[in-house]
Coordinates of C-alpha atoms in Angstrom, one line a residue:
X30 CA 20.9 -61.2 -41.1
X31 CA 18.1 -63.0 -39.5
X32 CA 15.8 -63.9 -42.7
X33 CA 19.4 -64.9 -44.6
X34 CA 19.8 -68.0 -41.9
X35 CA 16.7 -68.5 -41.2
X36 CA 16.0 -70.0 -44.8
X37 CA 17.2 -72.8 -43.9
X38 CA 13.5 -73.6 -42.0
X39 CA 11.7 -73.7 -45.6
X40 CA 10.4 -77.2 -46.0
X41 CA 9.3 -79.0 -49.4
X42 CA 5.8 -80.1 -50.1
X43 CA 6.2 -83.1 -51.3
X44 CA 2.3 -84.9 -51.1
X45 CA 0.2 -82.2 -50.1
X46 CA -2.9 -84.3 -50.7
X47 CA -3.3 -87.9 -49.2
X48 CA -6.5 -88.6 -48.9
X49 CA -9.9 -87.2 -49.6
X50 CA -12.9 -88.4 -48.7
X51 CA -16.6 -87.5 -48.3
X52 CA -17.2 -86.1 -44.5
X53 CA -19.9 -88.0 -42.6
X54 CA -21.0 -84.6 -41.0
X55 CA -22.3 -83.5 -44.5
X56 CA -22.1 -84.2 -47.7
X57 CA -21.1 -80.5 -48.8
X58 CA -18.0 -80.8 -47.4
X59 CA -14.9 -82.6 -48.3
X60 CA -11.8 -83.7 -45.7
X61 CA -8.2 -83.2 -47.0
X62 CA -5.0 -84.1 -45.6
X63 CA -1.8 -82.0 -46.7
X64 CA 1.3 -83.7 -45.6
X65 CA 4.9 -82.6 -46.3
X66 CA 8.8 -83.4 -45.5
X67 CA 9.8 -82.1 -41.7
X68 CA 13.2 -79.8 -41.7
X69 CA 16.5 -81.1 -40.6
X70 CA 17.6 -77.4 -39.2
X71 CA 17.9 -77.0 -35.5
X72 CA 15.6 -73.8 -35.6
X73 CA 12.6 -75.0 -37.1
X74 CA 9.6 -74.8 -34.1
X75 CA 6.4 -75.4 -35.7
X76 CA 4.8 -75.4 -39.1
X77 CA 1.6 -72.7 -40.8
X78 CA -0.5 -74.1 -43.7
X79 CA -1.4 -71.5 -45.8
X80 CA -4.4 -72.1 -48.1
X81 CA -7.0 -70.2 -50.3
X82 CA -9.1 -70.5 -53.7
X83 CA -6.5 -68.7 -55.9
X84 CA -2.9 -69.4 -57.1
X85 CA -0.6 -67.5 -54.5
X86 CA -3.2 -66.2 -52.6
X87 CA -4.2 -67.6 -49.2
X88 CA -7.2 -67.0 -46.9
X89 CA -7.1 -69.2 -44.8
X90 CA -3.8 -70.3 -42.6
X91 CA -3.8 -73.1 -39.9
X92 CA -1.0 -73.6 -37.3
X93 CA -0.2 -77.5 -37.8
X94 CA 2.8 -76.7 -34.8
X95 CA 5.4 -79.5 -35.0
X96 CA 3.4 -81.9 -36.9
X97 CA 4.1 -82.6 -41.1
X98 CA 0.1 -83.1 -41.6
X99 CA -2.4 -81.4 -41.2
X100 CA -6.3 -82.4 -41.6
X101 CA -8.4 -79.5 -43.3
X102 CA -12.2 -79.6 -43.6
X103 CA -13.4 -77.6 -46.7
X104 CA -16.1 -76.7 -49.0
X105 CA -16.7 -78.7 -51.9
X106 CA -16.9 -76.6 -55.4
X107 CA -13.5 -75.0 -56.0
X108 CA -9.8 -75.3 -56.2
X109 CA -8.0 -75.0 -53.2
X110 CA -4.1 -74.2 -53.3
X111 CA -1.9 -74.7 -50.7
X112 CA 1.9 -73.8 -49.3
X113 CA 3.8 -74.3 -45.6
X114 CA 6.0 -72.3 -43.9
X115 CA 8.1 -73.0 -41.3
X116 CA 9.0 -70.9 -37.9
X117 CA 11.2 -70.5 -35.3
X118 CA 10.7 -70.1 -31.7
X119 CA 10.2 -66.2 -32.6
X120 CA 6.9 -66.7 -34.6
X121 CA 9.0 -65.7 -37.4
X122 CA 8.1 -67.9 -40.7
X123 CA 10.5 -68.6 -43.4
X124 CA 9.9 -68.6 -47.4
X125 CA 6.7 -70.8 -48.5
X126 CA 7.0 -74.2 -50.2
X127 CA 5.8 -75.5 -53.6
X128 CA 2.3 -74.9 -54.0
X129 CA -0.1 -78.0 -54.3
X130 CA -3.7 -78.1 -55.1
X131 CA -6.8 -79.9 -55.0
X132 CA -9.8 -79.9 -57.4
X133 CA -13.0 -80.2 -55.1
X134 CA -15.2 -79.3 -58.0
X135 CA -15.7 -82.9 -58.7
X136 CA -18.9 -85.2 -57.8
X137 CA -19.0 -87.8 -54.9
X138 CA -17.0 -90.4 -55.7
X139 CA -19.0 -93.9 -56.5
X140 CA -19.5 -96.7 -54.2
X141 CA -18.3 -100.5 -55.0
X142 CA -19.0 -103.5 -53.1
X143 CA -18.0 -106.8 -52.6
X144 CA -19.9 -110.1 -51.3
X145 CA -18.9 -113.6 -50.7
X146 CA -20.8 -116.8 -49.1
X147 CA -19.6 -120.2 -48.7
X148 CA -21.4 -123.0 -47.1
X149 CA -20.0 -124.6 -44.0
X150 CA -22.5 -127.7 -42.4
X151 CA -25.9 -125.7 -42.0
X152 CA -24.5 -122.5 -42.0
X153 CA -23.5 -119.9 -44.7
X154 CA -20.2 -118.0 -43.9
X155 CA -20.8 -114.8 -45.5
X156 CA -17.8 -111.8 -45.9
X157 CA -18.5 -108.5 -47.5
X158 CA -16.6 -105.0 -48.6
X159 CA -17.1 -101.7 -49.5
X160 CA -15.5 -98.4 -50.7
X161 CA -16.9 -94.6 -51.2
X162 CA -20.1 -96.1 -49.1
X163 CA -22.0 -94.3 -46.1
X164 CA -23.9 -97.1 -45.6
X165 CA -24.8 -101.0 -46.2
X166 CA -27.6 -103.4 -46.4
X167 CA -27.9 -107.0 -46.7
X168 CA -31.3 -108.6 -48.2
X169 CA -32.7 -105.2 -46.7
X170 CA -30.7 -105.6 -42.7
X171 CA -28.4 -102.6 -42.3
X172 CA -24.8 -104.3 -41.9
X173 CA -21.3 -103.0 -40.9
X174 CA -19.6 -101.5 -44.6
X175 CA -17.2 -104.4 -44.1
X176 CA -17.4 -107.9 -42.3
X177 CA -18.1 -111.7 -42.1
X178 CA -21.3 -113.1 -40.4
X179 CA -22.5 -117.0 -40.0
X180 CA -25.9 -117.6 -41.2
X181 CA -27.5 -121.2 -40.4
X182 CA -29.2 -121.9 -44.1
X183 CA -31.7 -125.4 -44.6
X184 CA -32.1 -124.0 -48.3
X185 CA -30.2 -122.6 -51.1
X186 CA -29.8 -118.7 -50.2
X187 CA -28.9 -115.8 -52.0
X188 CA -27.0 -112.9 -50.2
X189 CA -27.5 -109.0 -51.8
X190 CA -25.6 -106.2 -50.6
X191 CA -26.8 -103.0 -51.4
X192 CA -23.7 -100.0 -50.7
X193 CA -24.9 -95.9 -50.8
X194 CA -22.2 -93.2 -50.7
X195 CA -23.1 -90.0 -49.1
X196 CA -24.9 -88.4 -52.6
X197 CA -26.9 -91.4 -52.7
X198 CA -25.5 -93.4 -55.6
X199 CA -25.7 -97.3 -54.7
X200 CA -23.7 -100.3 -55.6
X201 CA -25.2 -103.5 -56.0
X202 CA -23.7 -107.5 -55.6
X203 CA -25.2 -110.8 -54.7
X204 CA -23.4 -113.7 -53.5
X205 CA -25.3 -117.5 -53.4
X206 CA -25.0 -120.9 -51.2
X207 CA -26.3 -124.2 -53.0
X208 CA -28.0 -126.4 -50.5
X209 CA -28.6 -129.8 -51.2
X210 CA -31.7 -131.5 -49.2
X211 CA -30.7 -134.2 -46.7
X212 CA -32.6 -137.4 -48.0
X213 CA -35.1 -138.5 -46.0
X214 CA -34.2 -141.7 -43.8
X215 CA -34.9 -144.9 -44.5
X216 CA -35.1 -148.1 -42.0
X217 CA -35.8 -151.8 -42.6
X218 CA -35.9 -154.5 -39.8
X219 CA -36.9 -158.3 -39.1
X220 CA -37.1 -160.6 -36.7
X221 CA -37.7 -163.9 -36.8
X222 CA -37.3 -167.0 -33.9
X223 CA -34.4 -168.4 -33.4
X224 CA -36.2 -171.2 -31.0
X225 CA -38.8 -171.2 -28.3
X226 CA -37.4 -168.2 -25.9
X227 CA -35.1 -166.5 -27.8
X228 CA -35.7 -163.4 -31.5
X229 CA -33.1 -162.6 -33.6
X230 CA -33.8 -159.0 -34.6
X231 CA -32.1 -157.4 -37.7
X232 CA -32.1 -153.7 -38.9
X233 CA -30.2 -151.5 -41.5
X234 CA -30.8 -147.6 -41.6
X235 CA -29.7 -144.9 -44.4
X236 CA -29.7 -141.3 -44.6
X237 CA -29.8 -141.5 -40.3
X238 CA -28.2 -139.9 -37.3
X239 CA -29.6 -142.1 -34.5
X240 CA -32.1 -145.3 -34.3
X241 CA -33.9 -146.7 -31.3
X242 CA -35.8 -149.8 -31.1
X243 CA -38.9 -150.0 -29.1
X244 CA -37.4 -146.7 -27.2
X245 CA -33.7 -148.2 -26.8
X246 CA -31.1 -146.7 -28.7
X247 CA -29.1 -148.8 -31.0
X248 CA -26.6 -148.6 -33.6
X249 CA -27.2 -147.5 -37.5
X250 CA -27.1 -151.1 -38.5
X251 CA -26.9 -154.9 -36.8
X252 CA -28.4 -157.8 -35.7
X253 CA -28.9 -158.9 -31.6
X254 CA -30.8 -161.6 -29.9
X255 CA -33.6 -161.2 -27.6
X256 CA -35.1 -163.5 -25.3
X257 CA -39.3 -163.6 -25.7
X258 CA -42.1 -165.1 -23.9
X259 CA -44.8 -163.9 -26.1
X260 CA -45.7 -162.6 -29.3
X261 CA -43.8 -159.7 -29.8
X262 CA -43.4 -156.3 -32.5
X263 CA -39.9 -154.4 -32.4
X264 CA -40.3 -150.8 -33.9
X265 CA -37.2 -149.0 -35.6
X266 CA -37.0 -145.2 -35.7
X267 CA -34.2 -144.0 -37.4
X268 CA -33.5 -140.5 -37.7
X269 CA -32.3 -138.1 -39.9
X270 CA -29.7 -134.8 -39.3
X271 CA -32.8 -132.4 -40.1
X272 CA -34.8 -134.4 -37.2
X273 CA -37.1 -136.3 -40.3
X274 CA -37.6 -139.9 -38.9
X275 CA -39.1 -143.1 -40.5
X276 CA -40.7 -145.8 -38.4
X277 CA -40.8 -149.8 -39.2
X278 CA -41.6 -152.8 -37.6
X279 CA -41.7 -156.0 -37.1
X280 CA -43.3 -159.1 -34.9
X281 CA -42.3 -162.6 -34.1
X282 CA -45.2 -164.8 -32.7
X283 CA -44.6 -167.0 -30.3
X284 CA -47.0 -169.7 -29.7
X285 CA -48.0 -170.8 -26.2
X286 CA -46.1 -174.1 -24.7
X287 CA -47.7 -177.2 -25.7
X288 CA -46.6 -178.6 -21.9
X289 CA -46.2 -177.0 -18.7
X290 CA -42.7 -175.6 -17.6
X291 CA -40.9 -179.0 -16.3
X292 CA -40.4 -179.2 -12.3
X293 CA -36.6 -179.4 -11.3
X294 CA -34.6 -182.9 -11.0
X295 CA -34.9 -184.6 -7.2
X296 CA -31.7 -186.9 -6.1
X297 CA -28.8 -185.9 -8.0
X298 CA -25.8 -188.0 -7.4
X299 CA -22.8 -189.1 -8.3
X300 CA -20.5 -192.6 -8.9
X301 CA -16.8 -192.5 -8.8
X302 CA -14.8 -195.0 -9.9
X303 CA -11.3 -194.3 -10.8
X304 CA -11.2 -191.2 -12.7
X305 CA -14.9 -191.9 -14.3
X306 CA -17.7 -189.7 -12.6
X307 CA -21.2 -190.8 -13.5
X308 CA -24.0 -188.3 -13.0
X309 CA -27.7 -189.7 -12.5
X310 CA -30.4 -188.5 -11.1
X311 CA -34.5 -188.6 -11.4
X312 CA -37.5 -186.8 -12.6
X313 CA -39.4 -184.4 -11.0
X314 CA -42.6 -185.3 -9.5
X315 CA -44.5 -182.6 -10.9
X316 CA -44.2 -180.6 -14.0
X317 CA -44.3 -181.0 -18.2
X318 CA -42.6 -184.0 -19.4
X319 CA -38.7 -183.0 -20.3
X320 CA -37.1 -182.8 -23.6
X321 CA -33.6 -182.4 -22.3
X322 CA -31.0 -181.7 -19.0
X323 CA -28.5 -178.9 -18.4
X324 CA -25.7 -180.1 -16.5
X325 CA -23.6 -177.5 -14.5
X326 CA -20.0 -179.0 -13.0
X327 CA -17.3 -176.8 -11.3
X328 CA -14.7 -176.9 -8.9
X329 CA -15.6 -177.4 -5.3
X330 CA -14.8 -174.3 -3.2
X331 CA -14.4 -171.8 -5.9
X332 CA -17.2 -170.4 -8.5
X333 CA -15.3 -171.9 -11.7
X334 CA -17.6 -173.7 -13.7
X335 CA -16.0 -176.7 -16.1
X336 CA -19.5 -176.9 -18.0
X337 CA -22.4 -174.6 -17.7
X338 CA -26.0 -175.4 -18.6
X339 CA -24.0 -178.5 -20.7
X340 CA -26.8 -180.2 -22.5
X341 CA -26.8 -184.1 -22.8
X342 CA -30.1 -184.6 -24.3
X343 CA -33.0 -186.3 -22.6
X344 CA -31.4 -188.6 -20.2
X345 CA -31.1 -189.0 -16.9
X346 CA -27.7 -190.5 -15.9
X347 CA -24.2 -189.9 -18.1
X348 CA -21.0 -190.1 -17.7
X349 CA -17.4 -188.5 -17.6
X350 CA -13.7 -189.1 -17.1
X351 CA -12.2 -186.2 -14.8
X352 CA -9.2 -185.4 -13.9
X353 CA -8.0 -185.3 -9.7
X354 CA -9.9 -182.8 -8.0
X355 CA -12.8 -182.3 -5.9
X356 CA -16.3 -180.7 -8.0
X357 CA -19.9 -180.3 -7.4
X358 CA -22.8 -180.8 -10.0
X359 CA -26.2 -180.1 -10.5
X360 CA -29.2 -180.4 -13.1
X361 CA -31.7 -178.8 -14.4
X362 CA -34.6 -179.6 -16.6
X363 CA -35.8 -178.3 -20.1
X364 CA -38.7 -178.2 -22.6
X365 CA -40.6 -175.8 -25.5
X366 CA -42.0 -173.7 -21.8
X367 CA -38.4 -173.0 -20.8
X368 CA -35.9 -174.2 -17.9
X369 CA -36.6 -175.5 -14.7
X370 CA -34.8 -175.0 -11.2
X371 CA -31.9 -176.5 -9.9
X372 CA -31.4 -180.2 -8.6
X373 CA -29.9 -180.5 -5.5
X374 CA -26.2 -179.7 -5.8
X375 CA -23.6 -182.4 -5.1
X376 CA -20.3 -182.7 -4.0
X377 CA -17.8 -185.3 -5.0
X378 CA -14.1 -186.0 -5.6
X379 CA -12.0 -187.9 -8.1
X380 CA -8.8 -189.5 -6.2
X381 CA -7.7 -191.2 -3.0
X382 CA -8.9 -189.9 -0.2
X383 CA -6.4 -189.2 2.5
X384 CA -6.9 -188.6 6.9
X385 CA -7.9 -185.2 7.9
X386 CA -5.4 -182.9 9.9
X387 CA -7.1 -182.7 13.4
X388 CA -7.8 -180.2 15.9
X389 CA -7.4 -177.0 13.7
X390 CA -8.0 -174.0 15.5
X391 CA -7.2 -170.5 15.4
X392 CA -5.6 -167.6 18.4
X393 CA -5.6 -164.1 17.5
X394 CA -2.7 -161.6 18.0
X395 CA -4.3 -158.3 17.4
X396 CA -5.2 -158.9 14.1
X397 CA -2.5 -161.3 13.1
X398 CA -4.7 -164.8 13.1
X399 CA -2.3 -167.9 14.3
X400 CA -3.7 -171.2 13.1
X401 CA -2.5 -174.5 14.4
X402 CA -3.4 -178.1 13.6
X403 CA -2.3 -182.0 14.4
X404 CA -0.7 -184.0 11.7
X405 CA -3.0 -186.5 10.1
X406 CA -2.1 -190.0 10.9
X407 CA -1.7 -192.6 8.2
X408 CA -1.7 -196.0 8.3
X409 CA 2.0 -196.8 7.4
X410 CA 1.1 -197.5 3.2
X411 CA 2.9 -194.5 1.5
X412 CA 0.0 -193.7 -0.4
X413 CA -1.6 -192.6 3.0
X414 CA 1.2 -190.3 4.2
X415 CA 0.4 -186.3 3.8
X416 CA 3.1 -184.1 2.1
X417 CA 1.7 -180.8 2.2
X418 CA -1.1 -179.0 3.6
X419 CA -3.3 -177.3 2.0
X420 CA -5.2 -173.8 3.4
X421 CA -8.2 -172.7 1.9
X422 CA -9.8 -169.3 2.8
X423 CA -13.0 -167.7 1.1
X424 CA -15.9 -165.3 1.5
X425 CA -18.1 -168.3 2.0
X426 CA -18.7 -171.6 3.8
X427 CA -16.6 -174.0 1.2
X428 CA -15.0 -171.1 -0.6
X429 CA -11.6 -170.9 -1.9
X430 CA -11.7 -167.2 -3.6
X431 CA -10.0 -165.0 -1.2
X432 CA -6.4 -167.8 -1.6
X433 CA -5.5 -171.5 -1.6
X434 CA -2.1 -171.7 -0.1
X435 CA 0.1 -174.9 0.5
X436 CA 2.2 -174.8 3.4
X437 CA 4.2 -177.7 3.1
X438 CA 4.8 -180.4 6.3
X439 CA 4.3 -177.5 9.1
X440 CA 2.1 -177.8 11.6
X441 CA 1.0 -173.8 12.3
X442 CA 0.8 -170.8 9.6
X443 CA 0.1 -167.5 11.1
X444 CA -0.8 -164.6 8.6
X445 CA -2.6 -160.4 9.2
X446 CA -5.6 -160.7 8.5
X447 CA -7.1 -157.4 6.4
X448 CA -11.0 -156.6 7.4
X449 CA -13.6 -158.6 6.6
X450 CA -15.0 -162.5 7.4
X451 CA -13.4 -165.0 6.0
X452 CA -14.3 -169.0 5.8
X453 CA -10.5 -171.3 6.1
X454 CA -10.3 -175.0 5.9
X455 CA -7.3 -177.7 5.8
X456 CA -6.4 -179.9 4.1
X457 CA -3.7 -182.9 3.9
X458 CA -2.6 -184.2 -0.1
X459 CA -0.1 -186.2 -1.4
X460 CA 0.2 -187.2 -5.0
X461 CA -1.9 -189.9 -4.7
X462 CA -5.2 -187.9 -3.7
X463 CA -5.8 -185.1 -0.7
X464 CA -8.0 -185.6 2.7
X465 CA -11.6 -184.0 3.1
X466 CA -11.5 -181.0 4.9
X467 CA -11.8 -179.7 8.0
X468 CA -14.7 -177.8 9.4
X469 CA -14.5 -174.3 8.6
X470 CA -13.0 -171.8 11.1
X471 CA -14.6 -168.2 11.0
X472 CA -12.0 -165.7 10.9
X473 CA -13.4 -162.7 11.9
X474 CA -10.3 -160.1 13.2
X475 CA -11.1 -157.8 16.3
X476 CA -13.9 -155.1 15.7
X477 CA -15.7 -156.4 13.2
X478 CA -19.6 -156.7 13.6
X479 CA -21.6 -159.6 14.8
X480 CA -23.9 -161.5 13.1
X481 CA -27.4 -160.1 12.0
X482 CA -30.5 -162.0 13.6
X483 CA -33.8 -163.3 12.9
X484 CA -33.4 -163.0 9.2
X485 CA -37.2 -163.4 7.5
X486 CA -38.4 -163.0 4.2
X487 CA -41.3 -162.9 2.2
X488 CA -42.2 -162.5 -1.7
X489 CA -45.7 -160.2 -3.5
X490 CA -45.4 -161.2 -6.8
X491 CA -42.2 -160.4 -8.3
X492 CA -41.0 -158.1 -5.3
X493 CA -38.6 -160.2 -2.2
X494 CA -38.6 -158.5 1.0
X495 CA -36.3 -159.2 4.1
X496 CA -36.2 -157.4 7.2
X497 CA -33.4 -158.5 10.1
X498 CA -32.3 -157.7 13.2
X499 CA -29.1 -156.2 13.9
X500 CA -26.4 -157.5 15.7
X501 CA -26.0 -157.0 18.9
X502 CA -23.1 -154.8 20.6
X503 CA -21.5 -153.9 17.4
X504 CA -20.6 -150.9 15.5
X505 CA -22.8 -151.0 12.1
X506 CA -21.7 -149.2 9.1
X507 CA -23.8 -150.6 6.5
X508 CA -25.1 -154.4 5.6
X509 CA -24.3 -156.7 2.9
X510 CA -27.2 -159.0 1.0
X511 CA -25.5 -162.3 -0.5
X512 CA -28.2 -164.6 -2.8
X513 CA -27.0 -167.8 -4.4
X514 CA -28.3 -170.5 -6.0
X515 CA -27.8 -172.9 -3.6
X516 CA -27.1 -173.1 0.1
X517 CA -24.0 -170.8 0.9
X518 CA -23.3 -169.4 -2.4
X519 CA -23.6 -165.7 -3.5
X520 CA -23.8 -166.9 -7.0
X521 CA -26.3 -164.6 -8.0
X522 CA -26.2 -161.1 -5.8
X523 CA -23.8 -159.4 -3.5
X524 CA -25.2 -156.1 -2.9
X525 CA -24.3 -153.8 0.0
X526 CA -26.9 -151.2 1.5
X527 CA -27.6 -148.7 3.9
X528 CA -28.2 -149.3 7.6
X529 CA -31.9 -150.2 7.5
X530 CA -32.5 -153.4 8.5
X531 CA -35.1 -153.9 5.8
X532 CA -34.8 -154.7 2.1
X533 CA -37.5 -154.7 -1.0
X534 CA -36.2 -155.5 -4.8
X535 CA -37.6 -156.9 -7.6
X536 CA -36.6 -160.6 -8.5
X537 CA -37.4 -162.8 -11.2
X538 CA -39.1 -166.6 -10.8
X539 CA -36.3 -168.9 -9.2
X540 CA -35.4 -170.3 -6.3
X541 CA -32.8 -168.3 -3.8
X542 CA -31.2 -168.9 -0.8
X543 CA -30.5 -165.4 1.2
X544 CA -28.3 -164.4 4.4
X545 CA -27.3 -160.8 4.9
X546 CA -23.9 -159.8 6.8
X547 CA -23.2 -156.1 8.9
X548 CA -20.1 -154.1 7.9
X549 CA -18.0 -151.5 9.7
X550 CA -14.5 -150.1 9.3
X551 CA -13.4 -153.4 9.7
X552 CA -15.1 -155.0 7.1
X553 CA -17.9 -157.5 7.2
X554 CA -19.4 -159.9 10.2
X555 CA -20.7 -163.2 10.2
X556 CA -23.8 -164.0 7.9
X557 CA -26.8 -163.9 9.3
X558 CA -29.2 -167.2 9.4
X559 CA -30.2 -168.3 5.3
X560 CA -33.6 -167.9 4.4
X561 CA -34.9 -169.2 0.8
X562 CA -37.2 -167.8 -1.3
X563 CA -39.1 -169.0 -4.2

């Protein structure tokens, strides 16, 4: 009764054998895998593999309990037969499958291998397989039996892989990147004067990564100009990818002046009449002879410049029609030895010139700055009578960089005033012309520093040292150095350092004129007296 429903538990054998494959324990010995269908019955516990070296007869049995596979390690050299038989929870197995088989008489089977390498920039990207194989070798380096590796290359490479199986047969495939050679680099430069001072210098490179010019680095290819004083070689190296580099050069020669540099222009002045400005002014004392003037013109109480270094030839007076408006000019002198310093600078106007306001002065509410002044009087022509004022306010004495505001007919302006110093003036204007104006006012708002003291300076060689005092009852945060090139102006440095009250840089021949201001919170103080230096 039992055995009739238990038959229900045999199972089929459909793929007794999987896989087989050479065990790395020993090469005598052989791993199979026997795999069949799992019963649909609700008495089926567990599965027996039954297995031996003769048809229907079994040795060997292994208990693969609710698993359809089972992994078998045998001796190689016979046929191996095989059945399963399913149980129940009483131990008790029903009729045995199909039989399957397994011929483990034959050899190890042969190992194949694969190898592939591409070239990617400097570096060989090579992949490899294998099948049946133990172990692997590339140009002699024991590798992983499949992989990819990078492999920087500067020459064409070949990649062997050598693959054993377990009985010692080998496989054998090669794989090969092409390199081409990076051309060397190649470089070509000139330079040749373009006049007295000034090189142009000219390169091209090929075959290169990176140039530098006597130690500067510089692009592939171009052109730039470079002022000289003396004979002078530019060397190019250019270099390649690889690091190869090729070196060039080449020299202008410049002779020495014929004539000392030319002393700077004395008495600059200027005519107005109408609209027409005409500039004149005399040559220097000392110094070589001049072979031309630089004129520089801009716009009084601002750093514009109308013409810069404006060449007029070798003259010493010329003239100009300008429109309304107040300017200041100066001069300087040239020849084959260079440029020399500035002429005096001098202030002028084009326009009638109106009556000053009067009596401008300034009260302080905290740090709102209230500024009152008088009308300017006229003397009953229209022409004379002011219709606007004009405020002016700068970092400066004569400035007008910070704002230039017109007020209309009013009599007072109050405005905050952020940190810092600042340098106001008024002015009166109608459209006939606008009145000089009046003395600066210092607006300095509550808690900013004093005024440094005792400024001195003194110049070894090319170095410009200053040493100051500071000021007196005030918080000090730092200190600002202004240098212009000419009284007031900050033309030519604004630079702000620490809280020493001495200064050393390196400056080049001119002429300077030097104040230094403290700074807090609340922004900058008064300038300190001007020094100049030559």
């Amino acid at each position: 009764m039992l055995r009739h429903s238990y038959a229900g538990l045999v199972g089929a054998l459909a793929v007794a054998l999987i896989t087989v494959s050479a065990s790395t324990a020993s090469a005598q010995t052989t791993t199979v895998t026997a795999a069949w269908d799992r019963n649909t019955d609700a008495l089926t516990a567990g599965y027996v593999v039954h297995y031996g070296t003769s048809p229907g007869t079994y040795q060997w049995s292994y208990d693969a309990g609710s698993q359809v596979s089972a992994q078998l390690t045998l001796n190689r050299g016979s046929i191996y037969y095989f059945v399963v038989r399913a149980y129940n929870t009483s131990a008790q197995q029903g009729p045995p499958s199909n039989e399957a088989t397994i011929d483990l008489r034959t050899t190890t089977a042969a190992p194949t291998a694969q190898i592939t390498a591409t070239l990617q920039g400097t570096n060989a990207i090579v992949s490899w397989q294998t099948t049946n194989a133990t172990s692997a070798t590339i140009n002699g380096a024991t590798v992983a039996l499949s992989g990819t590796s990078t492999v920087p290359v500067t020459a064409t490479a070949t990649f062997t892989i050598v693959a054993r199986n377990a009985a010692g047969t080998t496989a054998t495939q090669s794989a090969t990147v092409t390199v081409t050679p990076v051309p060397a680099p190649t470089a070509t430069i000139t330079a040749s004067l373009q006049n007295s001072t000034t090189a142009l210098v000219s390169w091209q490179t090929a075959n290169a990564v990176s140039a530098t010019i006597n130690g500067v680095g510089v692009s592939l290819t171009g052109s730039a100009s470079v002022a000289v004083a003396t004979t002078t070689t530019f060397t190019i190296i250019a270099t390649s990818s690889t690091g190869a580099t090729v070196t060039r050069s080449a020299t202008v020669t410049v002779a020495p002046p014929t004539s000392p540099l030319p002393g700077a222009p004395t008495n600059m002045t200027v005519a107005v009449s109408g609209s027409r400005a005409t500039f004149a002014w005399q040559l220097a004392a000392t110094g070589g002879a001049p072979t031309g003037y630089l004129i520089d013109l801009g716009l009084s109480g601002t750093t514009q410049m109308l013409a810069s270094g404006y060449n007029v030839g070798n003259i010493t007076s010329v003239a100009a029609d300008l429109p309304r408006g107040r300017y200041h000019a100066r001069v300087r002198a040239t020849n084959a030895a260079g440029t020399s310093g500035y002429s005096n600078l001098f202030q002028f106007k084009i326009g009638r010139t109106l009556v000053s306001p009067r009596g401008f002065t300034v009260t302080w509410i905290g740090t709102t700055a209230v500024m009152s002044w008088t009308a300017a009087s006229a003397d009953g022509a229209i022409e004379d009578v002011p219709t606007n004022y004009v405020l002016e306010a700068g970092t400066a004495p004569g400035l007008a960089d910070v704002a230039t505001v017109k007020l209309g007919r009013v009599t007072s302006f109050s405005a905050p005033i952020p940190s810092g110093t600042y340098y106001v003036r008024l002015r009166a204007e109608n459209d006939y012309g606008d009145s000089d104006p009046t003395p600066d006012l210092v607006l300095v708002p509550p808690g900013a520093p004093g005024a440094p003291n005792t400024l001195v300076a003194s110049r070894v060689n090319s170095t410009v040292n200053l040493r100051w005092n500071a000021p007196a009852g005030s918080s000090v945060g730092g200190y600002i150095i202004e240098a212009g090139s000419a009284p007031g102006l900050s033309d030519l440095a604004r630079v702000q350092v620490g809280t020493a009250t001495t200064f050393s840089a390196q400056a080049p021949v001119g002429t300077y004129y030097i104040r230094v201001r403290a700074v807090n919170g609340r922004g900058p103080g008064l300038p300190s007296n001007e020094v100049l230096v030559r």
